[in-house]
């Protein structure tokens, strides 16, 4: 076996590490015998030189195996999850998991919290009175087996190597490395014991990947690595230039997610959810074609089974199931402040990054992982891209009882709207599919 400095030098000079060497490095890093300074040098070498597909698979599996890996082998049916690289207003998972589960696919969903300008599914679920995202592994497996889905947070024994390495990347300017992002995302997802994974790789102002080329590179690396690790995988590249749906903020987004299952959600949000659900049904082997999957999803709305699964999921995780049908049971502010159009014309853009950051400042998100969030605050858009607006017409509402913060948020979100005289061209939400 080569020494650690030899392995770092090999990667620095563009060479390849063997699967055995990668496993050894990750094992030593997890048990503390490989110091941060050597891992920092290696991360920077990977940042500049990249990794081959074999190396990415080896790194992903080594990081997955640094902690607990769920065994869902005795739960009948295919287990399929979805991962989004994160966006503003992305509440898809809350409707997707019960909807897909109602169609016969098992959905073990381990989600994250919001950090930076993007929201997190756990914060949205916790807006539901009583809902708990913390449970034992045994109970999680039981939920997947009986309800068809469970939605929980990551426990500390899942991929501990990723936790250490992510913190190190954060302070060594190596977060943006594609192989390191791939191993970080997939190690945690593969620890869920899934058979297949559908990825929503967001592209645009409000996304982790701002330009299409980089998003495409990431999507393709994720899909190739997941397949190399023996999992079926498909990625959709979807636009994230403006918020998805009409709401930003935890309780507001949870209500809008359930509205998808009542067929009352905005078109872009429904489209995003349906496109991902179709992929999950096909990879879950409950539909052979996209058309068959679409028909099955429609049926689950018509016969009420998607809503029934959502109510059951909420109830089994300690929440009040009535919220699925009655959003007034969710936390809400008393005060709503209007945001008015500064000119007349058509909405051309709503800067998702700015809306996300304004949401964080309002208390809907966090800048440090230990911050707490206010479930009730956020924004409701009255106009979205393509809509006509008159001067001074309300384009959005701020939900906050703190007057100073609400006014500042209204100023920022108002400025995030770009309005021009011509009607913008419409475009499909899904940019392309990578498999
Ligand atoms: N999300 C992750 O979990 N890890 C990364 O490295 C980037 C995004």
PDB file of N, CA, C and O in Angstrom, residues 44 59 73 79 94 117 120-121 134 142 181 195 245 247 325 353 429:
ATOM      1  N   UNK A  44      -8.244  19.002  -2.231  1.00  0.00           N
ATOM      2  CA  UNK A  44      -7.850  20.016  -3.216  1.00  0.00           C
ATOM      3  C   UNK A  44      -7.290  19.347  -4.481  1.00  0.00           C
ATOM      4  O   UNK A  44      -7.548  19.804  -5.601  1.00  0.00           O
ATOM      5  N   UNK A  59     -15.336   5.918  -3.864  1.00  0.00           N
ATOM      6  CA  UNK A  59     -15.455   6.930  -2.806  1.00  0.00           C
ATOM      7  C   UNK A  59     -16.876   6.933  -2.217  1.00  0.00           C
ATOM      8  O   UNK A  59     -17.068   6.995  -0.997  1.00  0.00           O
ATOM      9  N   UNK A  73     -34.252  -5.195   2.825  1.00  0.00           N
ATOM     10  CA  UNK A  73     -34.396  -6.398   1.998  1.00  0.00           C
ATOM     11  C   UNK A  73     -35.677  -7.167   2.280  1.00  0.00           C
ATOM     12  O   UNK A  73     -36.268  -7.751   1.374  1.00  0.00           O
ATOM     13  N   UNK A  79     -37.704  -0.176  -3.571  1.00  0.00           N
ATOM     14  CA  UNK A  79     -37.539   1.016  -2.732  1.00  0.00           C
ATOM     15  C   UNK A  79     -36.869   2.100  -3.573  1.00  0.00           C
ATOM     16  O   UNK A  79     -35.762   1.891  -4.085  1.00  0.00           O
ATOM     17  N   UNK A  94     -42.902  16.436  -0.115  1.00  0.00           N
ATOM     18  CA  UNK A  94     -43.994  16.215   0.848  1.00  0.00           C
ATOM     19  C   UNK A  94     -45.231  15.623   0.166  1.00  0.00           C
ATOM     20  O   UNK A  94     -45.969  14.849   0.771  1.00  0.00           O
ATOM     21  N   UNK A 117     -29.869  29.871   1.230  1.00  0.00           N
ATOM     22  CA  UNK A 117     -31.124  30.385   0.660  1.00  0.00           C
ATOM     23  C   UNK A 117     -32.133  29.293   0.322  1.00  0.00           C
ATOM     24  O   UNK A 117     -33.272  29.592   0.012  1.00  0.00           O
ATOM     25  N   UNK A 120     -35.478  23.336   3.482  1.00  0.00           N
ATOM     26  CA  UNK A 120     -35.283  21.897   3.696  1.00  0.00           C
ATOM     27  C   UNK A 120     -36.606  21.236   4.044  1.00  0.00           C
ATOM     28  O   UNK A 120     -37.441  21.823   4.739  1.00  0.00           O
ATOM     29  N   UNK A 121     -36.766  20.002   3.560  1.00  0.00           N
ATOM     30  CA  UNK A 121     -38.021  19.278   3.780  1.00  0.00           C
ATOM     31  C   UNK A 121     -38.324  19.094   5.272  1.00  0.00           C
ATOM     32  O   UNK A 121     -39.481  19.180   5.689  1.00  0.00           O
ATOM     33  N   UNK A 134     -37.753  12.619  13.844  1.00  0.00           N
ATOM     34  CA  UNK A 134     -36.749  11.791  14.522  1.00  0.00           C
ATOM     35  C   UNK A 134     -37.402  10.483  14.931  1.00  0.00           C
ATOM     36  O   UNK A 134     -38.396  10.493  15.654  1.00  0.00           O
ATOM     37  N   UNK A 142     -40.517   0.144   9.698  1.00  0.00           N
ATOM     38  CA  UNK A 142     -41.930  -0.226   9.847  1.00  0.00           C
ATOM     39  C   UNK A 142     -42.837   0.722   9.051  1.00  0.00           C
ATOM     40  O   UNK A 142     -43.804   0.291   8.409  1.00  0.00           O
ATOM     41  N   UNK A 181     -19.023  16.227  -4.457  1.00  0.00           N
ATOM     42  CA  UNK A 181     -20.478  16.420  -4.319  1.00  0.00           C
ATOM     43  C   UNK A 181     -21.196  15.086  -4.572  1.00  0.00           C
ATOM     44  O   UNK A 181     -22.099  14.696  -3.830  1.00  0.00           O
ATOM     45  N   UNK A 195     -33.294   0.746  -3.985  1.00  0.00           N
ATOM     46  CA  UNK A 195     -32.965   0.044  -5.228  1.00  0.00           C
ATOM     47  C   UNK A 195     -32.707   1.036  -6.353  1.00  0.00           C
ATOM     48  O   UNK A 195     -32.017   0.714  -7.321  1.00  0.00           O
ATOM     49  N   UNK A 245     -43.722  27.022  -7.554  1.00  0.00           N
ATOM     50  CA  UNK A 245     -45.017  27.237  -6.897  1.00  0.00           C
ATOM     51  C   UNK A 245     -45.156  28.686  -6.464  1.00  0.00           C
ATOM     52  O   UNK A 245     -44.367  29.551  -6.876  1.00  0.00           O
ATOM     53  N   UNK A 247     -45.458  29.648  -3.052  1.00  0.00           N
ATOM     54  CA  UNK A 247     -45.139  29.904  -1.639  1.00  0.00           C
ATOM     55  C   UNK A 247     -43.669  29.651  -1.321  1.00  0.00           C
ATOM     56  O   UNK A 247     -43.031  28.756  -1.901  1.00  0.00           O
ATOM     57  N   UNK A 325     -55.908  18.276   4.659  1.00  0.00           N
ATOM     58  CA  UNK A 325     -57.106  18.827   4.012  1.00  0.00           C
ATOM     59  C   UNK A 325     -57.418  20.252   4.462  1.00  0.00           C
ATOM     60  O   UNK A 325     -58.180  20.951   3.812  1.00  0.00           O
ATOM     61  N   UNK A 353     -32.824  33.480  -5.907  1.00  0.00           N
ATOM     62  CA  UNK A 353     -31.791  33.615  -4.877  1.00  0.00           C
ATOM     63  C   UNK A 353     -32.169  34.743  -3.919  1.00  0.00           C
ATOM     64  O   UNK A 353     -32.110  34.581  -2.686  1.00  0.00           O
ATOM     65  N   UNK A 429     -40.619  23.078 -17.761  1.00  0.00           N
ATOM     66  CA  UNK A 429     -39.839  23.075 -16.516  1.00  0.00           C
ATOM     67  C   UNK A 429     -38.626  22.137 -16.611  1.00  0.00           C
ATOM     68  O   UNK A 429     -37.549  22.440 -16.118  1.00  0.00           O
TER      69      UNK A 429
END
